[in-house]
Amino acid sequence: MQPYTELFKAGEFVFAEGDAPTCAYLIESGRIEISTRQHGEARVLAELGPGMLLGEMAVLDDSTRTATARAVTDCRLIPIDRTQFAERLAAADPVVRALLMSQLTRYRAALARLTGEGDGAEPAMSVQPDDAYALDKIRLESELRAALERKELEVRLQPIEEIVSGRIAGYEALVRWQHPERGAVSPAEFIRLAEETSLIVPIGDYVLSRVCDMLVELRGRGRKPLPFIAANLSGRQIDDPGLVQRILDLLHARDLPPDKLKLEVTESLVMDHARIGDLIAHCHSVGMPVALDDFGTGYSNLGPLLTLNFDQIKLDASFIKALDRPRGVALVGVIVGMARALDCDLVAEGVETREQREILHRLGCRYAQGWLVGKPLSLDDVLQH
């Protein structure tokens, strides 16, 4: 089906300077001349051809046309309604939107200088809430990069208890950021920001390196058996073909056994079975365990457990909150049985009360993690326990 097009004969005007911005165009064929009036005389600014956009600037900021468009040859144009631009601009990342509007403001100022209208200075614009958010986001990203370079990100350890024995069998590594002015920045905020950029990879490497150093400290303090530490992986890290080898290099440099570093993959990433399957196979080939994190959050069904050989399943805290109801107890009991049948250890996340722990003990769940067991601790606090 052919898109709707408008035809313009050579010499016809598509729009004139001062017109309202009813729509923009995509040039299918032909050539368009863009001109403006400079000191009372016509001046050609550009000539556009097939595949180029025409008239989008005025549509973006809802301003009258600042130039005239005339067909040099016979042209076929696809009109783009202003609502199409508005919807896409509204859905864009706030940072991208702010950068675009900033560039558009500069473009208008440059055009004013060219045509001799006004003094050419950038117009003073009020900062809209979305723009302020975008600028704050840019600032925070820059500060996060600096914090990473200065090693100001802190890795804390949340204990994981073996329920039967009551001993701390391992820890989950959680990264924290204490901003000098903002105070504690929510991990949800700065990790999400890092995942939107390439920052998540160096932050992930930093955490993995720090975890290996912590294992060395625990070994040096005589912790026997040496506990495991689990580290979360992001999608970008998993895409890196050199990830496992880099981890092995970190472990070998410190003479650490690979089974003491456990990698956690959140349930939202397992839909790509082939990618995760390759990661698990690679890890298993070198003796490194892999856990499925946030199980039961709704991103997947039981299908991944048929094909992905996880060593551990971490049950989402929402199930633990439901242990005050018979149906919740019954469902967790089924999951415990499933994990046992799959030869997986089960870790219950979000354990906050003794009653929850007792029920998990009765159901046969092996590990518990949550505030009842312990909050995330600095390495110094862990070594003092």
Coordinates of C-alpha atoms in Angstrom, one line a residue:
M1 CA 0.0 0.0 0.0
Q2 CA 1.5 3.3 -1.1
P3 CA 1.6 6.1 1.5
Y4 CA -0.4 9.3 0.9
T5 CA 1.7 11.8 -1.0
E6 CA 1.3 15.4 -2.2
L7 CA 2.6 16.4 -5.6
F8 CA 4.3 19.8 -6.3
K9 CA 5.3 20.9 -9.8
A10 CA 8.6 22.6 -10.4
G11 CA 8.3 26.2 -9.3
E12 CA 5.4 25.6 -6.9
F13 CA 5.8 26.7 -3.2
V14 CA 5.4 24.1 -0.5
F15 CA 5.1 26.7 2.1
A16 CA 6.2 30.3 2.6
E17 CA 8.0 32.2 5.3
G18 CA 5.5 33.3 8.0
D19 CA 3.0 30.4 7.3
A20 CA 1.6 28.3 10.2
P21 CA 3.4 24.9 10.7
T22 CA 0.5 22.6 9.7
C23 CA 2.8 19.6 9.0
A24 CA 6.3 18.5 8.0
Y25 CA 7.2 16.4 4.9
L26 CA 9.4 13.5 3.9
I27 CA 10.8 14.0 0.4
E28 CA 10.0 11.0 -1.7
S29 CA 11.4 12.4 -5.0
G30 CA 12.5 15.7 -6.5
R31 CA 14.4 18.6 -5.0
I32 CA 13.3 21.4 -2.7
E33 CA 15.0 24.8 -2.4
I34 CA 15.0 26.5 1.1
S35 CA 15.3 30.3 1.1
T36 CA 14.8 33.2 3.4
R37 CA 14.9 37.0 3.1
Q38 CA 18.1 38.7 4.3
H39 CA 18.1 42.5 4.4
G40 CA 15.2 42.5 2.0
E41 CA 16.8 40.1 -0.5
A42 CA 16.2 36.4 -1.1
R43 CA 19.0 34.1 0.0
V44 CA 19.1 30.3 -0.7
L45 CA 19.9 28.4 2.5
A46 CA 19.9 24.8 1.3
E47 CA 18.6 22.4 -1.3
L48 CA 17.0 19.2 0.0
G49 CA 16.5 15.8 -1.9
P50 CA 14.9 12.4 -1.5
G51 CA 14.9 10.9 2.0
M52 CA 15.3 14.2 3.8
L53 CA 12.8 15.9 6.1
L54 CA 11.3 19.3 5.3
G55 CA 9.7 21.8 7.6
E56 CA 10.2 19.8 10.8
M57 CA 11.7 22.6 12.8
A58 CA 8.6 24.8 12.9
V59 CA 6.5 21.8 13.7
L60 CA 8.7 20.8 16.6
D61 CA 8.5 24.1 18.5
D62 CA 5.1 25.2 17.0
S63 CA 6.5 28.4 15.4
T64 CA 5.7 30.1 12.2
R65 CA 7.8 29.2 9.2
T66 CA 11.1 31.0 9.2
A67 CA 12.0 30.1 5.6
T68 CA 10.3 29.4 2.2
A69 CA 10.3 26.0 0.5
R70 CA 9.9 25.8 -3.3
A71 CA 10.0 22.8 -5.6
V72 CA 13.0 23.0 -7.9
T73 CA 11.8 19.9 -9.8
D74 CA 8.6 18.0 -9.8
C75 CA 8.3 16.6 -6.2
R76 CA 6.5 13.9 -4.4
L77 CA 6.2 14.6 -0.6
I78 CA 4.8 12.5 2.2
P79 CA 3.1 14.8 4.8
I80 CA 3.9 14.1 8.4
D81 CA 1.2 15.4 10.8
R82 CA 2.3 17.5 13.7
T83 CA 0.7 15.0 16.1
Q84 CA 3.2 12.3 14.9
F85 CA 6.1 14.6 16.0
A86 CA 4.4 15.5 19.2
E87 CA 3.7 11.9 20.2
R88 CA 7.3 10.8 19.5
L89 CA 8.8 13.8 21.2
A90 CA 6.7 13.2 24.3
A91 CA 7.8 9.6 24.4
A92 CA 11.5 10.4 23.9
D93 CA 14.0 10.2 26.7
P94 CA 13.8 13.6 28.6
V95 CA 17.6 14.1 28.0
V96 CA 17.2 13.6 24.2
R97 CA 14.2 15.9 24.2
A98 CA 16.0 18.7 26.2
L99 CA 19.0 18.4 23.9
L100 CA 16.9 18.7 20.8
M101 CA 15.0 21.7 22.1
S102 CA 18.3 23.4 23.1
Q103 CA 19.6 22.9 19.6
L104 CA 16.4 24.2 18.1
T105 CA 16.7 27.4 20.2
R106 CA 20.3 27.9 18.9
Y107 CA 19.1 27.2 15.3
R108 CA 16.4 30.0 15.7
A109 CA 19.0 32.4 17.1
A110 CA 21.5 31.7 14.2
L111 CA 18.7 32.2 11.7
A112 CA 17.7 35.5 13.3
R113 CA 21.4 36.7 12.9
L114 CA 21.4 35.6 9.3
T115 CA 18.2 37.4 8.4
G116 CA 19.0 40.5 10.4
E117 CA 15.9 40.1 12.6
G118 CA 16.5 40.8 16.3
D119 CA 20.0 40.8 17.8
G120 CA 20.6 37.1 17.2
A121 CA 21.0 36.4 20.9
E122 CA 19.5 33.2 22.3
P123 CA 16.0 33.9 23.6
A124 CA 15.6 33.5 27.4
M125 CA 13.5 30.5 27.9
S126 CA 11.8 29.3 31.1
V127 CA 13.0 25.9 32.3
Q128 CA 10.1 23.5 32.1
P129 CA 9.8 20.7 34.7
D130 CA 10.7 18.1 32.1
D131 CA 13.7 20.1 31.0
A132 CA 14.8 20.5 34.6
Y133 CA 14.6 16.8 35.1
A134 CA 16.6 16.1 32.0
L135 CA 19.3 18.6 33.0
D136 CA 19.5 17.0 36.5
K137 CA 19.8 13.6 34.8
I138 CA 22.7 14.8 32.7
R139 CA 24.3 16.3 35.8
L140 CA 23.8 13.1 37.8
E141 CA 25.3 11.0 35.0
S142 CA 28.4 13.2 35.0
E143 CA 28.7 12.9 38.8
L144 CA 28.2 9.2 38.6
R145 CA 31.1 8.9 36.2
A146 CA 33.3 10.9 38.5
A147 CA 32.3 8.8 41.5
L148 CA 33.2 5.7 39.6
E149 CA 36.6 7.1 38.7
R150 CA 37.3 8.1 42.3
K151 CA 36.1 4.7 43.6
E152 CA 33.4 6.4 45.7
L153 CA 30.8 3.7 45.0
E154 CA 30.4 1.4 48.0
V155 CA 29.7 -2.3 47.8
R156 CA 27.8 -3.6 50.7
L157 CA 27.0 -7.2 51.6
Q158 CA 23.6 -8.4 52.6
P159 CA 23.9 -11.8 54.5
I160 CA 22.2 -14.9 53.3
E161 CA 21.4 -17.5 56.0
E162 CA 21.3 -21.2 55.7
I163 CA 18.0 -21.7 57.6
V164 CA 18.7 -25.2 59.0
S165 CA 22.0 -24.4 60.6
G166 CA 21.5 -20.6 61.2
R167 CA 24.9 -19.8 59.8
I168 CA 25.6 -17.1 57.3
A169 CA 26.4 -19.1 54.1
G170 CA 27.0 -16.1 51.8
Y171 CA 26.2 -12.6 50.8
E172 CA 24.6 -10.6 48.0
A173 CA 26.7 -7.6 46.8
L174 CA 24.7 -4.4 46.6
V175 CA 26.2 -1.2 45.3
R176 CA 25.5 2.1 47.1
W177 CA 26.3 5.7 46.3
Q178 CA 26.6 8.4 49.0
H179 CA 26.5 11.7 47.0
P180 CA 28.4 14.5 48.7
E181 CA 25.5 16.9 48.3
R182 CA 22.4 14.8 47.7
G183 CA 23.2 12.2 50.3
A184 CA 22.3 8.6 49.6
V185 CA 21.2 8.2 46.0
S186 CA 18.6 5.5 45.4
P187 CA 20.1 2.4 43.7
A188 CA 17.0 2.3 41.6
E189 CA 17.8 5.7 40.3
F190 CA 21.5 5.5 39.6
I191 CA 21.5 1.9 38.4
R192 CA 18.7 2.7 35.9
L193 CA 20.7 5.7 34.8
A194 CA 23.8 3.5 34.3
E195 CA 21.8 0.9 32.4
E196 CA 20.7 3.6 30.0
T197 CA 24.3 4.4 29.1
S198 CA 27.5 2.5 28.8
L199 CA 28.3 3.2 32.5
I200 CA 26.7 -0.1 33.7
V201 CA 29.6 -2.1 32.2
P202 CA 32.4 -0.4 34.1
I203 CA 30.3 -0.2 37.3
G204 CA 29.6 -3.9 36.9
D205 CA 33.4 -4.6 36.5
Y206 CA 34.1 -2.4 39.6
V207 CA 31.6 -4.4 41.7
L208 CA 33.0 -7.7 40.5
S209 CA 36.5 -6.6 41.3
R210 CA 35.5 -5.3 44.7
V211 CA 33.7 -8.6 45.5
C212 CA 36.8 -10.5 44.7
D213 CA 38.8 -8.3 47.1
M214 CA 36.2 -8.8 49.8
L215 CA 36.5 -12.6 49.4
V216 CA 40.3 -12.2 49.9
E217 CA 39.6 -10.2 53.1
L218 CA 37.2 -12.8 54.4
R219 CA 39.7 -15.5 53.7
G220 CA 42.4 -13.6 55.4
R221 CA 40.3 -13.2 58.5
G222 CA 40.0 -17.0 58.7
R223 CA 36.3 -17.4 57.5
K224 CA 35.9 -21.1 57.1
P225 CA 34.1 -22.3 55.1
L226 CA 34.6 -19.3 52.9
P227 CA 31.2 -17.8 52.1
F228 CA 30.0 -17.1 48.6
I229 CA 29.2 -13.7 47.3
A230 CA 26.5 -13.2 44.7
A231 CA 26.7 -10.3 42.2
N232 CA 24.0 -9.2 39.9
L233 CA 24.5 -8.9 36.1
S234 CA 22.9 -6.4 33.8
G235 CA 21.8 -7.1 30.2
R236 CA 24.8 -5.1 28.8
Q237 CA 27.2 -7.2 30.9
I238 CA 25.7 -10.4 29.6
D239 CA 26.1 -9.2 26.0
D240 CA 29.9 -8.9 26.6
P241 CA 31.6 -12.0 25.3
G242 CA 34.6 -11.4 27.4
L243 CA 32.7 -11.2 30.7
V244 CA 33.4 -14.7 32.1
Q245 CA 37.0 -14.6 31.2
R246 CA 37.5 -11.2 32.9
I247 CA 35.8 -12.7 36.0
L248 CA 38.1 -15.7 35.9
D249 CA 41.2 -13.4 35.6
L250 CA 40.0 -11.6 38.7
L251 CA 39.6 -14.8 40.6
H252 CA 42.8 -16.4 39.5
A253 CA 44.8 -13.3 40.3
R254 CA 43.6 -13.7 43.9
D255 CA 43.8 -17.5 44.0
L256 CA 40.0 -17.7 44.7
P257 CA 37.9 -20.7 43.8
P258 CA 35.3 -19.8 41.1
D259 CA 32.4 -21.3 43.1
K260 CA 32.6 -18.6 45.7
L261 CA 31.5 -15.9 43.2
K262 CA 27.9 -16.5 42.2
L263 CA 26.3 -14.6 39.3
E264 CA 22.7 -13.5 39.5
V265 CA 20.5 -13.0 36.4
T266 CA 17.2 -11.3 36.9
E267 CA 14.1 -13.0 35.6
S268 CA 13.4 -10.1 33.2
L269 CA 16.5 -11.1 31.2
V270 CA 15.8 -14.8 30.7
M271 CA 13.4 -14.5 27.8
D272 CA 16.5 -14.6 25.6
H273 CA 17.0 -18.3 26.3
A274 CA 19.9 -18.8 23.9
R275 CA 21.9 -15.9 25.3
I276 CA 21.4 -16.9 29.0
G277 CA 21.9 -20.6 28.1
D278 CA 25.3 -19.8 26.6
L279 CA 26.3 -17.8 29.7
I280 CA 25.2 -20.6 32.1
A281 CA 27.1 -23.2 30.1
H282 CA 30.2 -21.0 30.0
C283 CA 30.0 -20.4 33.8
H284 CA 29.5 -24.1 34.5
S285 CA 32.4 -25.1 32.4
V286 CA 34.7 -23.1 34.8
G287 CA 32.9 -24.0 38.0
M288 CA 31.0 -20.8 38.5
P289 CA 27.3 -21.0 39.7
V290 CA 24.5 -18.9 38.3
A291 CA 21.3 -17.9 40.1
L292 CA 17.9 -16.9 38.7
D293 CA 17.0 -13.7 40.6
D294 CA 13.5 -12.2 41.3
F295 CA 11.7 -15.4 40.4
G296 CA 8.0 -15.0 40.2
T297 CA 7.9 -11.3 39.3
G298 CA 5.9 -12.0 36.2
Y299 CA 8.4 -11.5 33.4
S300 CA 8.5 -15.2 32.5
N301 CA 6.7 -18.4 33.1
L302 CA 8.1 -21.8 34.0
G303 CA 9.4 -22.3 30.5
P304 CA 13.0 -21.0 31.2
L305 CA 13.4 -23.5 34.0
L306 CA 13.0 -26.3 31.4
T307 CA 15.9 -25.2 29.3
L308 CA 18.1 -23.1 31.6
N309 CA 20.1 -25.0 34.2
F310 CA 20.3 -22.5 37.1
D311 CA 22.0 -23.6 40.3
Q312 CA 19.9 -21.4 42.5
I313 CA 16.4 -19.8 42.4
K314 CA 15.8 -16.6 44.4
L315 CA 12.2 -16.3 45.2
D316 CA 10.8 -12.7 45.0
A317 CA 9.9 -11.0 48.3
S318 CA 6.2 -10.7 47.2
F319 CA 5.8 -14.5 47.9
I320 CA 7.3 -14.1 51.3
K321 CA 4.8 -11.4 52.2
A322 CA 2.0 -13.8 51.2
L323 CA 3.0 -16.4 53.8
D324 CA 0.4 -15.0 56.2
R325 CA -2.2 -16.6 54.0
P326 CA -2.8 -20.3 53.4
R327 CA -2.7 -19.9 49.7
G328 CA 0.7 -18.2 50.0
V329 CA 2.1 -21.0 52.1
A330 CA 0.8 -23.6 49.7
L331 CA 2.3 -21.8 46.7
V332 CA 5.7 -21.3 48.3
G333 CA 5.6 -25.0 49.3
V334 CA 5.1 -25.9 45.7
I335 CA 8.0 -23.7 44.6
V336 CA 10.2 -25.3 47.2
G337 CA 9.3 -28.8 45.9
M338 CA 9.9 -27.6 42.3
A339 CA 13.4 -26.3 43.2
R340 CA 14.3 -29.5 45.0
A341 CA 13.2 -31.5 41.9
L342 CA 15.3 -29.3 39.7
D343 CA 18.3 -29.8 42.0
C344 CA 18.3 -26.0 42.7
D345 CA 18.9 -24.2 46.0
L346 CA 16.1 -21.9 46.9
V347 CA 16.7 -18.5 48.5
A348 CA 13.7 -16.6 49.9
E349 CA 14.2 -12.9 49.6
G350 CA 12.6 -10.3 51.8
V351 CA 12.3 -12.3 55.0
E352 CA 11.4 -9.9 57.7
T353 CA 9.8 -11.8 60.5
R354 CA 10.5 -14.9 62.6
E355 CA 7.2 -16.3 61.6
Q356 CA 8.1 -16.2 57.9
R357 CA 11.5 -17.8 58.6
E358 CA 9.8 -20.6 60.6
I359 CA 7.3 -21.3 57.8
L360 CA 10.2 -21.4 55.3
H361 CA 12.1 -23.8 57.6
R362 CA 9.0 -26.1 57.8
L363 CA 8.6 -26.0 54.0
G364 CA 12.2 -27.0 53.5
C365 CA 13.5 -23.8 51.9
R366 CA 17.3 -23.8 52.2
Y367 CA 18.3 -20.1 52.4
A368 CA 16.7 -16.8 53.7
Q369 CA 17.7 -13.3 52.9
G370 CA 16.1 -10.1 54.3
W371 CA 16.1 -7.7 57.1
L372 CA 15.5 -10.4 59.7
V373 CA 18.8 -12.0 58.6
G374 CA 20.6 -8.7 58.2
K375 CA 20.6 -5.4 56.3
P376 CA 23.4 -4.6 53.8
L377 CA 26.6 -4.1 55.7
S378 CA 30.0 -2.6 54.9
L379 CA 32.9 -5.1 54.8
D380 CA 34.2 -3.8 58.1
D381 CA 30.9 -4.6 59.8
V382 CA 30.9 -8.0 58.2
L383 CA 34.3 -8.7 59.5
Q384 CA 33.3 -7.7 63.0
H385 CA 30.4 -10.2 63.2

